[in-house]
CSV table of C-alpha atoms in Angstrom, one decimal:
chain,number,residue,atom,x,y,z
Q,1051,UNK,CA,-83.0,-11.2,58.7
Q,1052,UNK,CA,-83.2,-12.0,54.7
Q,1053,UNK,CA,-80.0,-12.0,53.1
Q,1054,UNK,CA,-79.6,-12.1,49.0
Q,1055,UNK,CA,-76.2,-13.1,47.5
Q,1056,UNK,CA,-75.7,-12.5,43.5
Q,1057,UNK,CA,-73.1,-13.8,41.1
Q,1058,UNK,CA,-71.1,-12.7,39.2
Q,1059,UNK,CA,-70.4,-9.2,39.7
Q,1060,UNK,CA,-69.4,-8.7,36.3
Q,1061,UNK,CA,-70.3,-10.3,33.1
Q,1062,UNK,CA,-69.3,-9.6,29.6
Q,1063,UNK,CA,-70.9,-11.2,26.7
Q,1064,UNK,CA,-70.9,-10.8,22.8
Q,1065,UNK,CA,-74.0,-9.3,21.3
Q,1066,UNK,CA,-76.7,-12.2,20.3
Q,1067,UNK,CA,-75.0,-14.6,22.9
Q,1068,UNK,CA,-76.9,-15.4,26.3
Q,1069,UNK,CA,-76.4,-14.2,29.6
Q,1070,UNK,CA,-77.1,-15.7,33.0
Q,1071,UNK,CA,-77.3,-14.3,36.6
Q,1072,UNK,CA,-77.8,-16.2,39.9
Q,1073,UNK,CA,-79.1,-15.2,43.0
Q,1074,UNK,CA,-79.5,-17.1,46.3
Q,1075,UNK,CA,-81.8,-15.9,49.2
Q,1076,UNK,CA,-81.6,-17.0,53.0
Q,1077,UNK,CA,-85.3,-16.5,54.3
Q,1078,UNK,CA,-87.7,-19.5,53.5
Q,1079,UNK,CA,-90.7,-17.3,54.2
Q,1080,UNK,CA,-89.5,-14.8,50.9
Q,1081,UNK,CA,-92.2,-15.4,48.4
Q,1082,UNK,CA,-91.5,-12.8,45.9
Q,1083,UNK,CA,-88.4,-12.3,43.7
Q,1084,UNK,CA,-88.3,-9.0,41.5
Q,1085,UNK,CA,-85.3,-8.1,38.9
Q,1086,UNK,CA,-84.3,-4.8,38.3
Q,1087,UNK,CA,-82.3,-3.0,35.8
Q,1088,UNK,CA,-80.4,0.3,36.5
Q,1089,UNK,CA,-78.9,2.4,33.8
Q,1090,UNK,CA,-76.6,5.4,34.5
Q,1091,UNK,CA,-78.1,7.8,36.4
Q,1092,UNK,CA,-81.5,6.2,36.5
Q,1093,UNK,CA,-83.3,4.5,39.2
Q,1094,UNK,CA,-83.8,1.0,39.0
Q,1095,UNK,CA,-86.3,-0.3,36.5
Q,1096,UNK,CA,-88.3,-3.4,37.0
Q,1097,UNK,CA,-87.7,-5.9,34.3
Q,1098,UNK,CA,-89.5,-8.9,35.6
Q,1099,UNK,CA,-90.4,-10.6,38.5
Q,1100,UNK,CA,-91.6,-14.2,40.1
Q,1101,UNK,CA,-93.5,-15.4,42.9
Q,1102,UNK,CA,-93.0,-18.6,45.1
Q,1103,UNK,CA,-95.6,-20.5,43.5
Q,1104,UNK,CA,-94.2,-20.4,39.9
Q,1105,UNK,CA,-90.9,-21.7,38.6
Q,1106,UNK,CA,-90.5,-20.2,35.6
Q,1107,UNK,CA,-91.7,-17.1,33.9
Q,1108,UNK,CA,-91.0,-15.4,30.3
Q,1109,UNK,CA,-91.3,-12.1,28.8
Q,1110,UNK,CA,-89.9,-11.8,25.3
Q,1111,UNK,CA,-86.0,-12.2,25.8
Q,1112,UNK,CA,-86.1,-12.2,29.3
Q,1113,UNK,CA,-86.8,-14.9,31.6
Q,1114,UNK,CA,-86.6,-15.6,35.4
Q,1115,UNK,CA,-86.7,-19.4,37.2
Q,1116,UNK,CA,-86.7,-20.2,40.7
Q,1117,UNK,CA,-85.9,-23.2,42.8
Q,1118,UNK,CA,-87.8,-22.7,46.3
Q,1119,UNK,CA,-85.8,-26.2,47.6
Q,1120,UNK,CA,-82.2,-24.9,46.7
Q,1121,UNK,CA,-83.2,-20.8,47.7
Q,1122,UNK,CA,-82.1,-19.6,44.2
Q,1123,UNK,CA,-83.3,-17.6,41.4
Q,1124,UNK,CA,-81.6,-16.9,37.9
Q,1125,UNK,CA,-82.4,-14.2,35.1
Q,1126,UNK,CA,-81.6,-15.4,31.7
Q,1127,UNK,CA,-81.2,-13.0,28.7
Q,1128,UNK,CA,-81.1,-14.3,25.1
Q,1129,UNK,CA,-80.2,-12.6,22.2
Q,1130,UNK,CA,-78.3,-9.8,24.0
Q,1131,UNK,CA,-78.3,-6.3,22.7
Q,1132,UNK,CA,-76.0,-3.5,23.3
Q,1133,UNK,CA,-78.8,-1.5,25.0
Q,1134,UNK,CA,-78.8,-4.4,27.6
Q,1135,UNK,CA,-75.8,-3.3,29.2
Q,1136,UNK,CA,-76.7,-2.0,32.6
Q,1137,UNK,CA,-76.3,-3.2,36.3
Q,1138,UNK,CA,-78.9,-5.6,37.1
Q,1139,UNK,CA,-80.3,-6.4,40.8
Q,1140,UNK,CA,-82.3,-9.2,42.0
Q,1141,UNK,CA,-84.1,-8.8,45.0
Q,1142,UNK,CA,-86.5,-11.0,47.7
Q,1143,UNK,CA,-89.3,-10.0,49.6
Q,1144,UNK,CA,-90.5,-11.8,52.9
Q,1145,UNK,CA,-93.7,-12.2,54.1
Q,1146,UNK,CA,-93.2,-11.1,57.2
Q,1147,UNK,CA,-91.3,-8.0,56.0
Q,1148,UNK,CA,-94.1,-5.7,54.7
Q,1149,UNK,CA,-93.1,-4.3,51.2
Q,1150,UNK,CA,-89.2,-4.4,51.9
Q,1151,UNK,CA,-87.1,-5.7,49.5
Q,1152,UNK,CA,-83.6,-7.0,50.2
Q,1153,UNK,CA,-81.7,-6.4,46.9
Q,1154,UNK,CA,-78.5,-8.6,45.8
Q,1155,UNK,CA,-74.9,-6.6,45.1
Q,1156,UNK,CA,-75.6,-5.9,41.7
Q,1157,UNK,CA,-74.4,-7.4,38.3
Q,1158,UNK,CA,-72.7,-4.8,35.8
Q,1159,UNK,CA,-73.5,-6.8,32.5
Q,1160,UNK,CA,-71.7,-5.3,29.3
Q,1161,UNK,CA,-72.8,-6.5,25.6
Q,1162,UNK,CA,-69.8,-6.0,23.3
Q,1163,UNK,CA,-70.5,-5.8,19.6
H,1346,UNK,CA,-93.4,4.0,33.7
H,1347,UNK,CA,-92.5,4.7,36.9
H,1348,UNK,CA,-94.9,7.2,38.1
H,1349,UNK,CA,-92.5,8.7,41.0
H,1350,UNK,CA,-91.0,12.2,41.1
H,1351,UNK,CA,-88.3,12.8,43.0
H,1352,UNK,CA,-87.1,16.3,44.2
H,1353,UNK,CA,-84.2,17.6,44.2
H,1354,UNK,CA,-82.2,15.4,41.6
H,1355,UNK,CA,-79.0,16.5,43.0
H,1356,UNK,CA,-78.2,18.4,46.4
H,1357,UNK,CA,-74.8,19.4,48.0
H,1358,UNK,CA,-74.6,19.8,51.7
H,1359,UNK,CA,-72.2,20.0,54.4
H,1360,UNK,CA,-71.5,17.7,57.2
H,1361,UNK,CA,-73.5,18.4,60.1
H,1362,UNK,CA,-76.4,20.4,58.2
H,1363,UNK,CA,-80.0,18.5,57.8
H,1364,UNK,CA,-81.7,17.8,54.5
H,1365,UNK,CA,-85.2,16.9,53.3
H,1366,UNK,CA,-86.0,15.2,50.2
H,1367,UNK,CA,-89.4,14.6,48.5
H,1368,UNK,CA,-91.0,12.0,46.8
H,1369,UNK,CA,-94.1,12.1,45.1
H,1370,UNK,CA,-96.0,9.1,43.8
H,1371,UNK,CA,-98.7,9.4,40.8
H,1372,UNK,CA,-102.4,9.7,42.0
H,1373,UNK,CA,-104.0,6.9,44.0
H,1374,UNK,CA,-100.9,5.3,45.5
H,1375,UNK,CA,-100.6,5.4,49.0
H,1376,UNK,CA,-97.8,3.4,49.8
H,1377,UNK,CA,-94.1,4.3,49.1
H,1378,UNK,CA,-90.8,2.8,50.2
H,1379,UNK,CA,-87.3,4.5,50.7
H,1380,UNK,CA,-83.9,3.2,49.9
H,1381,UNK,CA,-80.4,4.0,50.1
H,1382,UNK,CA,-77.8,3.3,47.4
H,1383,UNK,CA,-74.4,3.6,47.9
H,1384,UNK,CA,-71.4,1.8,46.0
H,1385,UNK,CA,-70.2,0.1,49.3
H,1386,UNK,CA,-73.7,-1.1,50.9
H,1387,UNK,CA,-75.8,-1.2,47.8
H,1388,UNK,CA,-79.7,-0.9,47.7
H,1389,UNK,CA,-80.6,-0.7,51.5
H,1390,UNK,CA,-84.1,-0.4,52.7
H,1391,UNK,CA,-84.8,2.6,54.9
H,1392,UNK,CA,-88.7,2.8,55.5
H,1393,UNK,CA,-92.3,2.3,54.0
H,1394,UNK,CA,-95.4,4.5,54.5
H,1395,UNK,CA,-98.9,3.6,53.6
H,1396,UNK,CA,-101.5,6.2,54.2
H,1397,UNK,CA,-99.6,8.7,56.3
H,1398,UNK,CA,-98.4,5.9,58.6
H,1399,UNK,CA,-94.8,4.2,58.9
H,1400,UNK,CA,-95.1,0.5,58.5
H,1401,UNK,CA,-91.7,-0.6,58.5
H,1402,UNK,CA,-88.2,0.6,59.4
H,1403,UNK,CA,-84.7,-0.5,58.1
H,1404,UNK,CA,-81.5,-0.6,60.2
H,1405,UNK,CA,-80.5,3.0,60.3
H,1406,UNK,CA,-79.7,5.3,62.9
H,1407,UNK,CA,-82.5,7.7,64.2
H,1408,UNK,CA,-81.2,10.7,62.0
H,1409,UNK,CA,-83.0,9.4,59.5
H,1410,UNK,CA,-86.7,9.8,59.5
H,1411,UNK,CA,-89.8,10.4,57.2
H,1412,UNK,CA,-93.5,11.0,57.0
H,1413,UNK,CA,-96.3,11.0,54.5
H,1414,UNK,CA,-99.0,13.4,54.0
H,1415,UNK,CA,-102.6,13.0,53.0
H,1416,UNK,CA,-101.5,13.6,49.2
H,1417,UNK,CA,-99.5,10.3,49.4
H,1418,UNK,CA,-96.2,12.8,48.7
H,1419,UNK,CA,-93.6,11.5,51.1
H,1420,UNK,CA,-90.3,13.0,52.6
H,1421,UNK,CA,-87.6,11.8,54.3
H,1422,UNK,CA,-85.4,13.9,56.4
H,1423,UNK,CA,-81.6,13.2,57.6
H,1424,UNK,CA,-80.0,15.6,60.7
H,1425,UNK,CA,-76.6,16.0,61.4
H,1426,UNK,CA,-75.2,14.8,57.7
H,1427,UNK,CA,-72.1,12.4,58.0
H,1428,UNK,CA,-69.9,12.1,55.2
H,1429,UNK,CA,-71.2,8.8,54.5
H,1430,UNK,CA,-74.4,10.0,54.1
H,1431,UNK,CA,-73.6,10.8,50.5
H,1432,UNK,CA,-75.7,8.2,48.4
H,1433,UNK,CA,-78.5,8.2,45.9
H,1434,UNK,CA,-81.8,8.0,47.8
H,1435,UNK,CA,-84.2,6.2,45.9
H,1436,UNK,CA,-88.6,6.3,46.5
H,1437,UNK,CA,-90.8,3.8,45.1
H,1438,UNK,CA,-94.3,3.5,44.4
H,1439,UNK,CA,-95.8,0.3,45.6
H,1440,UNK,CA,-98.7,-1.1,43.6
H,1441,UNK,CA,-101.9,-1.4,45.7
H,1442,UNK,CA,-102.7,-4.6,44.2
H,1443,UNK,CA,-101.8,-8.2,43.0
H,1444,UNK,CA,-97.8,-8.8,43.8
H,1445,UNK,CA,-97.5,-5.3,44.8
H,1446,UNK,CA,-94.8,-4.6,42.5
H,1447,UNK,CA,-92.3,-1.4,43.5
H,1448,UNK,CA,-91.5,1.1,40.9
H,1449,UNK,CA,-88.6,3.5,41.6
H,1450,UNK,CA,-88.0,7.3,40.7
H,1451,UNK,CA,-84.8,8.7,39.5
H,1452,UNK,CA,-83.4,9.1,43.1
H,1453,UNK,CA,-81.8,12.3,44.5
H,1454,UNK,CA,-78.1,12.1,44.8
H,1455,UNK,CA,-77.0,13.7,47.8
H,1456,UNK,CA,-73.2,14.5,48.3
H,1457,UNK,CA,-72.1,15.5,51.7
H,1458,UNK,CA,-68.8,17.4,51.8
């Protein structure tokens, strides 16, 4: 089955700096890659996603890149703010797995003032 | 907005008991997925339902079961609870069109003592 690895597990940045979180996947049949933000006591919130036929997608301060050949994708957050502090999860969905998402282990992002 | 209601939000049960959790997606969304989130195993897929039919199932023992009703509300049941079943149980509605994005509810926090 699909396996998704995520790094780093913790990330601390200064306010205004950029943050990058990286994920790799194992199933070449995966074609959809969402990113979720989870704040304490809440469910994961979809923040951006990318399909396998696209190399990059941006939404204001957030961007995701995908390298299908290397089977890795990354989340980029620019101009970080304290409210960006949360746990971020990457996920992958395979064409043969229905709507099942396989998640990475999460990255605890802390934006310091 | 997630558009998913989960009840109850918190639950405490004793080992050996059974529990039923409920998930209600906003009107018109006939597809839901369930996930278990624990500190040790992360986010793991339980099962998904579409139009009252289970379409996919994760690697969980038969003690975990679910169903979906004609109004799209879904329930999951765990019988003979074990301490290791303590987790946040998340339900997501799946968009009908496009990339089939998943939007999570706030979850039900189950504690087994």
